[in-house]
Tab-separated table of C-alpha atoms and ligand atoms in Angstrom:
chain	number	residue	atom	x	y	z
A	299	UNK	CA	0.000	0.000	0.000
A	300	UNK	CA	1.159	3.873	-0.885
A	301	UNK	CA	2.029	5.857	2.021
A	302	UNK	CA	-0.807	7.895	3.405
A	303	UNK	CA	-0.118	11.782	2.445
A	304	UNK	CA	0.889	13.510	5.850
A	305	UNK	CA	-1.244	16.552	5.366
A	306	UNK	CA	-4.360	14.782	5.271
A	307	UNK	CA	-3.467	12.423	8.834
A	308	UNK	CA	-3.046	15.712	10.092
A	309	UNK	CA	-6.239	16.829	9.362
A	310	UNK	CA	-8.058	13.552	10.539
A	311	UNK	CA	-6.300	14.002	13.995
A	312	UNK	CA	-7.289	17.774	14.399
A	313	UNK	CA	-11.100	16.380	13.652
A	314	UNK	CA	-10.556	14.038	16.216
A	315	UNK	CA	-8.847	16.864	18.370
A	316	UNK	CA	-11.629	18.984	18.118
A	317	UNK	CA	-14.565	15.801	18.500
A	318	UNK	CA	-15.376	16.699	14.644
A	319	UNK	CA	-14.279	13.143	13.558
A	320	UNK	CA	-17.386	10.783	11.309
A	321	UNK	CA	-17.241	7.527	11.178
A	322	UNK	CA	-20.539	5.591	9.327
A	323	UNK	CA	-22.377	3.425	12.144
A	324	UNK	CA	-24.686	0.633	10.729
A	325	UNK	CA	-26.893	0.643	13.917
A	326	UNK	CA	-29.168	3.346	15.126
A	327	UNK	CA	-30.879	4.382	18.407
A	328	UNK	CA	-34.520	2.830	18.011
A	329	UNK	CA	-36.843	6.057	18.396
A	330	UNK	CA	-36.507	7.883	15.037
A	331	UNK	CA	-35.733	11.625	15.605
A	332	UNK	CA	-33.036	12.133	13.277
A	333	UNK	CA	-33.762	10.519	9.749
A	334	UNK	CA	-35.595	12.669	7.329
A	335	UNK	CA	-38.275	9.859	6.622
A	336	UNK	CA	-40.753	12.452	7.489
A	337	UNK	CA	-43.208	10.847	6.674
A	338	UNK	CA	-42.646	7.202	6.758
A	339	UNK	CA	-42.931	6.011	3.338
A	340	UNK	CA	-39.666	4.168	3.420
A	341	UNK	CA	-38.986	2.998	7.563
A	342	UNK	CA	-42.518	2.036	7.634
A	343	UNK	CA	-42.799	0.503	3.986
A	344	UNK	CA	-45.674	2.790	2.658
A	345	UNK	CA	-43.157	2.907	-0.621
A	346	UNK	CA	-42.756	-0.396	-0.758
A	347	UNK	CA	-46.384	-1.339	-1.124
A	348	UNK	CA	-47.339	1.466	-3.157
A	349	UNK	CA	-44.172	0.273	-5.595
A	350	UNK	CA	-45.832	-2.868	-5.904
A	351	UNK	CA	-48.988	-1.497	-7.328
A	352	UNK	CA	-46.961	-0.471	-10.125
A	353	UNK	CA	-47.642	-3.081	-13.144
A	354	UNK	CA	-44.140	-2.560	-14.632
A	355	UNK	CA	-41.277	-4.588	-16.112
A	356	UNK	CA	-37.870	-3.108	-14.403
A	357	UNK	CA	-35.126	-2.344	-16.931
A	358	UNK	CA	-31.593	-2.507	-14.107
A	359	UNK	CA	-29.470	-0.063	-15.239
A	360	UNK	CA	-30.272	2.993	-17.831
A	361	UNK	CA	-27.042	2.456	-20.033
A	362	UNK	CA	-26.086	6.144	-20.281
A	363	UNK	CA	-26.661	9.488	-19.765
A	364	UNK	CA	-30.265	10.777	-21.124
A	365	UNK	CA	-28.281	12.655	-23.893
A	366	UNK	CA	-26.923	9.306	-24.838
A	367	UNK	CA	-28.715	6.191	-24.210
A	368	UNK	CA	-30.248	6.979	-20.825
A	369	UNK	CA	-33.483	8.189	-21.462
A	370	UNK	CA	-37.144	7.141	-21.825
A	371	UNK	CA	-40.762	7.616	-22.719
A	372	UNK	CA	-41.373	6.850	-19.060
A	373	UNK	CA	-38.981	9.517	-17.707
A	374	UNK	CA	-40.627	12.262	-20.019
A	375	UNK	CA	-43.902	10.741	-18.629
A	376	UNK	CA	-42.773	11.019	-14.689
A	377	UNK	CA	-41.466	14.357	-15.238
A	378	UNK	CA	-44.716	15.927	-17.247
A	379	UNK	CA	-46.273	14.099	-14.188
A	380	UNK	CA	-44.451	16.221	-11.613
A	381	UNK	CA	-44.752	19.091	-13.691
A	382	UNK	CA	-48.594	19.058	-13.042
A	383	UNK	CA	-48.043	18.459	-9.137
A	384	UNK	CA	-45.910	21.255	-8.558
A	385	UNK	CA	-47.899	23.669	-11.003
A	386	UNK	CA	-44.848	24.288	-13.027
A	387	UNK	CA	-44.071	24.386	-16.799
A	388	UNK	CA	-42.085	21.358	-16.986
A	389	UNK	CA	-39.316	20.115	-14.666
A	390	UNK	CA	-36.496	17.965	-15.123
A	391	UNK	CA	-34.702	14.825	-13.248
A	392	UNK	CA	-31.665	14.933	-11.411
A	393	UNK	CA	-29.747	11.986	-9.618
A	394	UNK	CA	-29.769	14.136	-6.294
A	395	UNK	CA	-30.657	17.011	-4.609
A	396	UNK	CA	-27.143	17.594	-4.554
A	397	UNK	CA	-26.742	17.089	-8.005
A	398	UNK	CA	-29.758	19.631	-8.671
A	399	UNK	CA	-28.420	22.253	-6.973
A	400	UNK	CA	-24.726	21.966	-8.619
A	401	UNK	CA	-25.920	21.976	-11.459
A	402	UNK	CA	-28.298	24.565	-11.436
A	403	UNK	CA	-25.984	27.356	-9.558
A	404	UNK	CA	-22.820	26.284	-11.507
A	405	UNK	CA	-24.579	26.938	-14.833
A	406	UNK	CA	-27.581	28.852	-14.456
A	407	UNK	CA	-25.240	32.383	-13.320
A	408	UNK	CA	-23.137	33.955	-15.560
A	409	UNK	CA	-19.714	36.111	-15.162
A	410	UNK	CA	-21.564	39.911	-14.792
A	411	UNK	CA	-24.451	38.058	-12.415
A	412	UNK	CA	-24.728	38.804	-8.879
A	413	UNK	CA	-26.231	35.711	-6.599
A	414	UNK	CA	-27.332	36.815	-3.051
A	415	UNK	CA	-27.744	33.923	-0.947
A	416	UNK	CA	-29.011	33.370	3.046
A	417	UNK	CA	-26.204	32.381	4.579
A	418	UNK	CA	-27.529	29.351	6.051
A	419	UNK	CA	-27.938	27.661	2.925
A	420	UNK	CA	-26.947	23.519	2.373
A	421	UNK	CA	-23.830	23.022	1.019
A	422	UNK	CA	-24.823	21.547	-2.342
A	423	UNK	CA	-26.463	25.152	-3.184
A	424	UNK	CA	-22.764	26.651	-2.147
A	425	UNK	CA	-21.002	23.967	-3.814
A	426	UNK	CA	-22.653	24.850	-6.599
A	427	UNK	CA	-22.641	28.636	-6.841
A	428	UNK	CA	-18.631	28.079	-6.102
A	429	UNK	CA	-18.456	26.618	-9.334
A	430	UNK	CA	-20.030	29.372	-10.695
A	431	UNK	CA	-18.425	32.314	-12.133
A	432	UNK	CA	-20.997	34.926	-11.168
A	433	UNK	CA	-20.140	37.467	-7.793
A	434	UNK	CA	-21.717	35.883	-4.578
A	435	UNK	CA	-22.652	38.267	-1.412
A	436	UNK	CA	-24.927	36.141	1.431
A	437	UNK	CA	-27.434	38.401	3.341
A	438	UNK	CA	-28.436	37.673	6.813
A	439	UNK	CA	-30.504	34.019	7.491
A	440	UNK	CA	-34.017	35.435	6.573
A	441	UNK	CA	-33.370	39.052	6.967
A	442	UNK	CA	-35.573	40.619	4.147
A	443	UNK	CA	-34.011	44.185	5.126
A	444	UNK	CA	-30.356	43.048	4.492
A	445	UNK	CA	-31.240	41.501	1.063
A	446	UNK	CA	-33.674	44.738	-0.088
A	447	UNK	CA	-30.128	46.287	1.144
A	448	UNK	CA	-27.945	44.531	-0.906
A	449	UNK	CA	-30.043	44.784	-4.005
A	450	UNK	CA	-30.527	48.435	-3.642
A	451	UNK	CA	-26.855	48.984	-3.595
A	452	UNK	CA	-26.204	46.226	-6.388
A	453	UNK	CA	-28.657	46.518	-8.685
A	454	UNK	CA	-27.102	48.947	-11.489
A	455	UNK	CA	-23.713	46.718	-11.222
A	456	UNK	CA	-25.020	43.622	-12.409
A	457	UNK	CA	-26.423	42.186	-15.567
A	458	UNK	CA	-29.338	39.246	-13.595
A	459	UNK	CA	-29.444	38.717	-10.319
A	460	UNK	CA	-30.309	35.546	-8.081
A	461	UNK	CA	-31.850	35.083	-5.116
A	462	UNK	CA	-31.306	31.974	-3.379
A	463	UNK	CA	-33.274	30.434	-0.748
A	464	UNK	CA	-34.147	27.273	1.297
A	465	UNK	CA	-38.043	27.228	2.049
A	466	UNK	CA	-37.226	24.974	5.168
A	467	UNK	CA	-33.424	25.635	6.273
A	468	UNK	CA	-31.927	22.140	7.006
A	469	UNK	CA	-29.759	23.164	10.080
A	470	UNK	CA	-32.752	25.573	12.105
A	471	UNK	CA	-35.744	24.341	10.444
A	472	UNK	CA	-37.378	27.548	10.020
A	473	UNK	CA	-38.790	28.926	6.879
A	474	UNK	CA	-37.957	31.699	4.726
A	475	UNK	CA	-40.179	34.682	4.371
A	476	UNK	CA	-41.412	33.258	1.053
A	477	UNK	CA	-44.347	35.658	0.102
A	478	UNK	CA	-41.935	39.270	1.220
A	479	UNK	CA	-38.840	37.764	-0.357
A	480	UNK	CA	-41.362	36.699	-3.928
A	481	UNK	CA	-42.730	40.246	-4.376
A	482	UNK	CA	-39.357	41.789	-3.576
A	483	UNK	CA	-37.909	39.407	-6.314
A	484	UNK	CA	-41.006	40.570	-8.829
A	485	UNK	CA	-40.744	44.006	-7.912
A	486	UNK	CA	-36.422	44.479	-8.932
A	487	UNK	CA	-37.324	41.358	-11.518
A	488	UNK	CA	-34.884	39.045	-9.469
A	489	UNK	CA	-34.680	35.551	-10.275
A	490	UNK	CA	-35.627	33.528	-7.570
A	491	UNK	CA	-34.159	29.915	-7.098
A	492	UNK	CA	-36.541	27.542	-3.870
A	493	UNK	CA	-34.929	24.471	-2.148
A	494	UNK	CA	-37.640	22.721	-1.102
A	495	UNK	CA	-35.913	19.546	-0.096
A	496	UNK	CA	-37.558	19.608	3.906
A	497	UNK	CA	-40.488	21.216	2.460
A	498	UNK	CA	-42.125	18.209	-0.137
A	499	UNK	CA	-44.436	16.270	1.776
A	500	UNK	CA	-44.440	19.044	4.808
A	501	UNK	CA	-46.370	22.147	3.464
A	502	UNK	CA	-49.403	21.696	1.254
A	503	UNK	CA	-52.309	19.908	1.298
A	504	UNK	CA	-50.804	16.883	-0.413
A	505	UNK	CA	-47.241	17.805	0.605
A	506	UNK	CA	-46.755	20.341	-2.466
A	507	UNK	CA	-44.334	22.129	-0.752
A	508	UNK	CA	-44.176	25.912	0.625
A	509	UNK	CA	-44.044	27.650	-2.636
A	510	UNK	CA	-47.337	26.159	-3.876
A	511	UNK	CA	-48.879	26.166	-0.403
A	512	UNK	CA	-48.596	29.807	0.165
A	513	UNK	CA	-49.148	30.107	-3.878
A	514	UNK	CA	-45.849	32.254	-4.775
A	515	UNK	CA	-44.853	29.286	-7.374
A	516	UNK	CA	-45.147	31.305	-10.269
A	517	UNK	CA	-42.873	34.114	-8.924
A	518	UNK	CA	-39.987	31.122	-8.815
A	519	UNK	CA	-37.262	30.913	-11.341
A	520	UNK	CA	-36.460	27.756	-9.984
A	521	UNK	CA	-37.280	25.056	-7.179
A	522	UNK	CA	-35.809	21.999	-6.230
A	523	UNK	CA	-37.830	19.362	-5.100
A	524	UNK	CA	-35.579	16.611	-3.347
A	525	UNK	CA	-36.873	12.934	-2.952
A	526	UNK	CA	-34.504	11.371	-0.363
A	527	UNK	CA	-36.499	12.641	2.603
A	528	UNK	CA	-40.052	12.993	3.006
A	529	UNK	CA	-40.644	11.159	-0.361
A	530	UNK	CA	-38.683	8.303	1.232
A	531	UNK	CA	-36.853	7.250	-1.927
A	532	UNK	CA	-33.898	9.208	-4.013
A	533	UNK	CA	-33.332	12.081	-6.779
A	534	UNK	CA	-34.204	15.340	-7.517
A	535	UNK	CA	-35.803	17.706	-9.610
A	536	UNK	CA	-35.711	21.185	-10.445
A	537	UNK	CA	-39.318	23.132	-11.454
A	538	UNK	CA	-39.494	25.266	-14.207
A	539	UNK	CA	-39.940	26.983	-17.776
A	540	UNK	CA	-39.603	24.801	-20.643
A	541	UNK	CA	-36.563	27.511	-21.657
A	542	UNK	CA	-34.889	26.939	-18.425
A	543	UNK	CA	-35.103	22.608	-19.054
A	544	UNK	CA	-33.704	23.657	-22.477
A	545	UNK	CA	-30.810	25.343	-20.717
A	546	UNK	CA	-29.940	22.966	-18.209
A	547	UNK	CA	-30.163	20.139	-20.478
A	548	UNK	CA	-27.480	21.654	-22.862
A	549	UNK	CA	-25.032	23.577	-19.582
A	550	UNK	CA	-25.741	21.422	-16.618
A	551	UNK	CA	-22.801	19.638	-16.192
A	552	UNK	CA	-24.297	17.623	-13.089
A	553	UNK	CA	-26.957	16.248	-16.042
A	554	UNK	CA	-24.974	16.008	-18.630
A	555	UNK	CA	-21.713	14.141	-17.363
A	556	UNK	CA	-23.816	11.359	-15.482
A	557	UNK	CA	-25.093	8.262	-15.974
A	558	UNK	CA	-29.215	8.325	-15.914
A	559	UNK	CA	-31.286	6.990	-12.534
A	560	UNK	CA	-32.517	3.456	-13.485
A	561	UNK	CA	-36.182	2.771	-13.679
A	562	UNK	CA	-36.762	1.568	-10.544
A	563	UNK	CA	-35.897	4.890	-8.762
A	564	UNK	CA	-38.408	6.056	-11.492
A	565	UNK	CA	-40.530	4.128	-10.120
A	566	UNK	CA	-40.342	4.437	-6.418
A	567	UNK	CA	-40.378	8.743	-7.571
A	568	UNK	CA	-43.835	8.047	-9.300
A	569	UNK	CA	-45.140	5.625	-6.615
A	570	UNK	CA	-44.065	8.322	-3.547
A	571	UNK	CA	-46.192	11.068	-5.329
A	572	UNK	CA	-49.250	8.999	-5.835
A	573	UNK	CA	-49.012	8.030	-1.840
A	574	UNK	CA	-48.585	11.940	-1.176
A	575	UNK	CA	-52.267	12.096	-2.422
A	576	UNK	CA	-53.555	9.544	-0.607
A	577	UNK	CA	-51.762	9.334	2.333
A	578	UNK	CA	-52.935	10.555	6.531
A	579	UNK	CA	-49.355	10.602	7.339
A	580	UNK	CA	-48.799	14.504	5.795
A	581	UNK	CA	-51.688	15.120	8.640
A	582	UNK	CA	-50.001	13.016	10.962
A	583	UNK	CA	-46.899	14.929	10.626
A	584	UNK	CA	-48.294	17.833	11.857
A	585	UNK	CA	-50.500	16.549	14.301
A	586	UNK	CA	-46.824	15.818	15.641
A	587	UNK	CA	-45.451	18.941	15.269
A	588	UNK	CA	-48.184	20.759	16.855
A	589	UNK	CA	-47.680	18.789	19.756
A	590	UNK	CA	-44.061	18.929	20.060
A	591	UNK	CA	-44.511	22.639	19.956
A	592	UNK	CA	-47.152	22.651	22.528
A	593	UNK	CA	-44.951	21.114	25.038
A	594	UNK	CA	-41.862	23.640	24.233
A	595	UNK	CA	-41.455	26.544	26.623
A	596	UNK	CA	-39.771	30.079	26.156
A	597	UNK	CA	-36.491	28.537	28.335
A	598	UNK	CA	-36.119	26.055	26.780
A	599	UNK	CA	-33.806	27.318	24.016
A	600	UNK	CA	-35.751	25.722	20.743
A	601	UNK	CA	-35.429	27.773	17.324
A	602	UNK	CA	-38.785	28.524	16.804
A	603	UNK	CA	-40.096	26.253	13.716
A	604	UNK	CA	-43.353	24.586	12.317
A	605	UNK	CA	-41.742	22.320	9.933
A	606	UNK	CA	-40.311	18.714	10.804
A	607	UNK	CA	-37.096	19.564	12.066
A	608	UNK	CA	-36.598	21.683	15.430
A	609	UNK	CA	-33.448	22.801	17.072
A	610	UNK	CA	-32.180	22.678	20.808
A	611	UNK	CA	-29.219	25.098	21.373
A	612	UNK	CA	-26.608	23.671	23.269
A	613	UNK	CA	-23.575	25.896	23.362
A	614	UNK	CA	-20.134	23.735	22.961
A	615	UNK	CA	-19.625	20.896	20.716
A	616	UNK	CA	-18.508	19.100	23.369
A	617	UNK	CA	-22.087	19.374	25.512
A	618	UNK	CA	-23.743	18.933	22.805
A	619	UNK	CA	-22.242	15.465	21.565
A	620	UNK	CA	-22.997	14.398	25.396
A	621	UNK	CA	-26.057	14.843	25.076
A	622	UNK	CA	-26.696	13.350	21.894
A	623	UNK	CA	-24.807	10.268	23.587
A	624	UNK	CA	-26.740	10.445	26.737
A	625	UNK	CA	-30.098	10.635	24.764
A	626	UNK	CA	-28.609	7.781	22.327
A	627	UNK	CA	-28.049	5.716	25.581
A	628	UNK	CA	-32.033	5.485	26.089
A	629	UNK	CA	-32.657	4.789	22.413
A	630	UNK	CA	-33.582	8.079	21.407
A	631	UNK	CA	-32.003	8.964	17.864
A	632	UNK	CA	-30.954	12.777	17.254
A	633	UNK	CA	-28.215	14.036	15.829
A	634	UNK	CA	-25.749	16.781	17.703
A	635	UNK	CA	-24.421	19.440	15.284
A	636	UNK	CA	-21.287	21.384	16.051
A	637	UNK	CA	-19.238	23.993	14.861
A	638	UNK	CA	-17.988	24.844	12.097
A	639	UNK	CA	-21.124	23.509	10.767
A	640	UNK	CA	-23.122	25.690	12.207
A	641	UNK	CA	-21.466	29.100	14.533
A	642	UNK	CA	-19.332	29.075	17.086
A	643	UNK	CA	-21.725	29.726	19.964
A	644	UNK	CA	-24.805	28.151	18.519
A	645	UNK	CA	-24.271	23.939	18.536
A	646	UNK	CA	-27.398	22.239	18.777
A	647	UNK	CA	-29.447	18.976	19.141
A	648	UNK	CA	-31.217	18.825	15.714
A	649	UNK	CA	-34.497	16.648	15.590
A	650	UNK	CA	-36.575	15.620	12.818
A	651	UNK	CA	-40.297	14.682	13.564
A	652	UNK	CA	-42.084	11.591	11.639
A	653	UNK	CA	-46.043	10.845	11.552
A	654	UNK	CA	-45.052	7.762	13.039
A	655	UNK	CA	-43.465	8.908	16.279
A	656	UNK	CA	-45.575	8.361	18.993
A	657	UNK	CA	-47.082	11.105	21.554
A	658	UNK	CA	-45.349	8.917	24.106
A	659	UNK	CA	-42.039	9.483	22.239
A	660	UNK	CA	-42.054	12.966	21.805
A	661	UNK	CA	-42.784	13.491	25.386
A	662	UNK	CA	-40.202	11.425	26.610
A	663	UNK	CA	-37.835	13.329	24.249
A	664	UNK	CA	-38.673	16.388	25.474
A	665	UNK	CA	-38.538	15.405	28.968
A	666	UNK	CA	-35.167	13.604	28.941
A	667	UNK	CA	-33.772	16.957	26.888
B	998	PLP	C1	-31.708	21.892	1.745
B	998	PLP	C2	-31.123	20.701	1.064
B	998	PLP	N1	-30.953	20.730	-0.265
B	998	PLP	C3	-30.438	19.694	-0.930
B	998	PLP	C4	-30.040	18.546	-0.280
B	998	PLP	C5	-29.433	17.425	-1.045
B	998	PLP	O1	-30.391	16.496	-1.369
B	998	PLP	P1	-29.996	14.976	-1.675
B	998	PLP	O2	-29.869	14.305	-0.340
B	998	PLP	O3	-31.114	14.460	-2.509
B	998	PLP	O4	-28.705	14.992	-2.415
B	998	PLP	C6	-30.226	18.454	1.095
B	998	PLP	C7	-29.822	17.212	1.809
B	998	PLP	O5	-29.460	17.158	2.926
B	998	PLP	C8	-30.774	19.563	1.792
B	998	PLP	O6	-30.944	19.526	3.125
């Protein structure tokens, strides 16, 4: 074996040092509050059956890229499909949320673009807009002021520019002030880009999402819908004009440069939005969230949310990976977050609620926190 380069065992013992280290486990604490299975379709095999209903020969494998040998009738089908759930113009397939949101922000912004982002955004969305050869300024997480601020004094520099948002953000679980930051976007004709990743199967009726539930969707440039959480399967897609599909089909590299999903994550994507129109467990959800918030306090140090994921500061990453450890000790299943994920200052205890936690759980989460 090669000698292991000396830079990079330096920078797995400082990870260690500073109780940053991962490692993947293959067992989990039993009572779900960390996976983002919000709603259960894959833990409690809702997918699975719904999958089954599906009269459909698999194809393993899709051969290529869609602009080689990859694509299908049934992928154009699935994505017209989603097209008419999200109330968009057409959307198009990605592997990942990840992927999406690389290859959107490295493509989408050119050199003379400005992209103003909250700075709490995932790291696929910065990943992306890295790649991207457009000027990037963040404004403060949800701070409509800041980003009328920056756009006042930006405007006249810049040929387009982007606003970037999460509707739920990942690490606080709050939501962005959709409907003030839409107008804003309509009134300077900004070109606003939605994650809705912890958002699909949350908001909405059916689980639409934010956008559609508070009905700014056509104000959007973009969205991302993500299908590894709430939908309980895999993939992405991004929401929007026909022109925009044209674009990204020819510049995203993410699409381009990539083998094709195979049919059965096709199939597990079409299966998880017919359940989302069906299903109790979207009401479930919130029946859950409700409660947890009913039984929260103003000491006891929660960011204030109404979507599936809820915060518990904990200053310190060392406190805070006790008490994920203590909690992990009684079978309960969050997951501690530390700096420089998240500030110096503001570590936390992140939890994700499911439909099928119990009331029984949730108190006894609360209570042991
Ligand atoms: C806000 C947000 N966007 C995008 C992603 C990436 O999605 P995926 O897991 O499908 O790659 C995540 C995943 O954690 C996320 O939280």
């Amino acid at each position: 074996m090669t000698s292991f380069p000396k830079k990079l065992t330096h920078k797995l013992l400082q990870s260690k040092e500073k109780l940053l280290f991962r490692s993947l486990k293959t067992i989990y604490p039993l009572i779900d509050f960390s996976s983002n299975d919000y709603l259960g379709f894959s833990s409690q095999g809702f997918l699975d059956e719904e999958i089954k209903l599906i009269d459909k020969s698999i194809r393993v494998g899709s051969t290529g890229s869609r602009l080689i040998s990859g694509n299908s009738s049934f992928f154009e089908e699935i994505e017209s499909n989603i097209a008419k759930f999200h109330n968009s113009q057409s959307t198009l397939l990605f592997n990942s949320g990840y992927d999406a949101n690389v290859g959107l922000l490295s493509s989408v912004p050119q050199k003379g673009d400005l992209i103003l982002s909250d700075e709490l955004m995932h790291a696929s969305l910065i990943d992306g807009i890295r790649l991207s050869f457009a000027t990037h300024y963040k404004f403060k997480h949800n701070n409509v002021d800041h980003l009328i601020e920056l756009v006042n004094r930006f405007k006249d520099d810049f040929d387009e520019i982007y606003v970037v948002v999460e509707s739920v953000y990942s690490m606080d679980g709050d939501c962005a002030p959709l409907i003030e930051i839409s107008k804003m976007c309509k009134e300077f004709n900004l070109h606003l880009i939605v994650d809705e990743a912890h958002a699909i199967g949350v908001f909405g009726n059916q689980g639409e999402g934010l956008c559609q539930h508070l009905n700014i969707q056509d104000y959007c440039f973009a969205r991302i819908y993500t299908y590894g959480k709430a939908m309980g399967c895999h993939g992405a897609a991004i929401a929007c004009s026909e022109e925009l599909k044209h674009y990204l089909i020819n510049y995203s590299r993410s699409f381009i440069y990539t083998t094709a999903m195979p049919e059965h994550s096709l199939i597990a994507i079409k299966a998880a939005y017919k359940l989302l129109t069906k299903t109790d467990e979207i009401t479930k959800l919130n029946h859950n969230i409700a409660f947890f918030n009913s039984l929260l306090n103003h000491t006891s140090h929660f960011i204030e949310s109404k979507s599936a994921i809820h915060c518990k500061l904990i200053s310190g990453n060392k406190q805070v990976q006790e008490v994920e450890e203590k909690l992990s000790s009684t079978d309960i299943f969050v997951k501690s977050i530390k700096s420089p994920t998240i500030k110096v200052g503001f570590e936390r205890i992140r939890i994700s609620l499911h439909s099928f936690n119990t009331k029984e759980q949730i108190s006894l989460l609360i209570n042991s926190l």
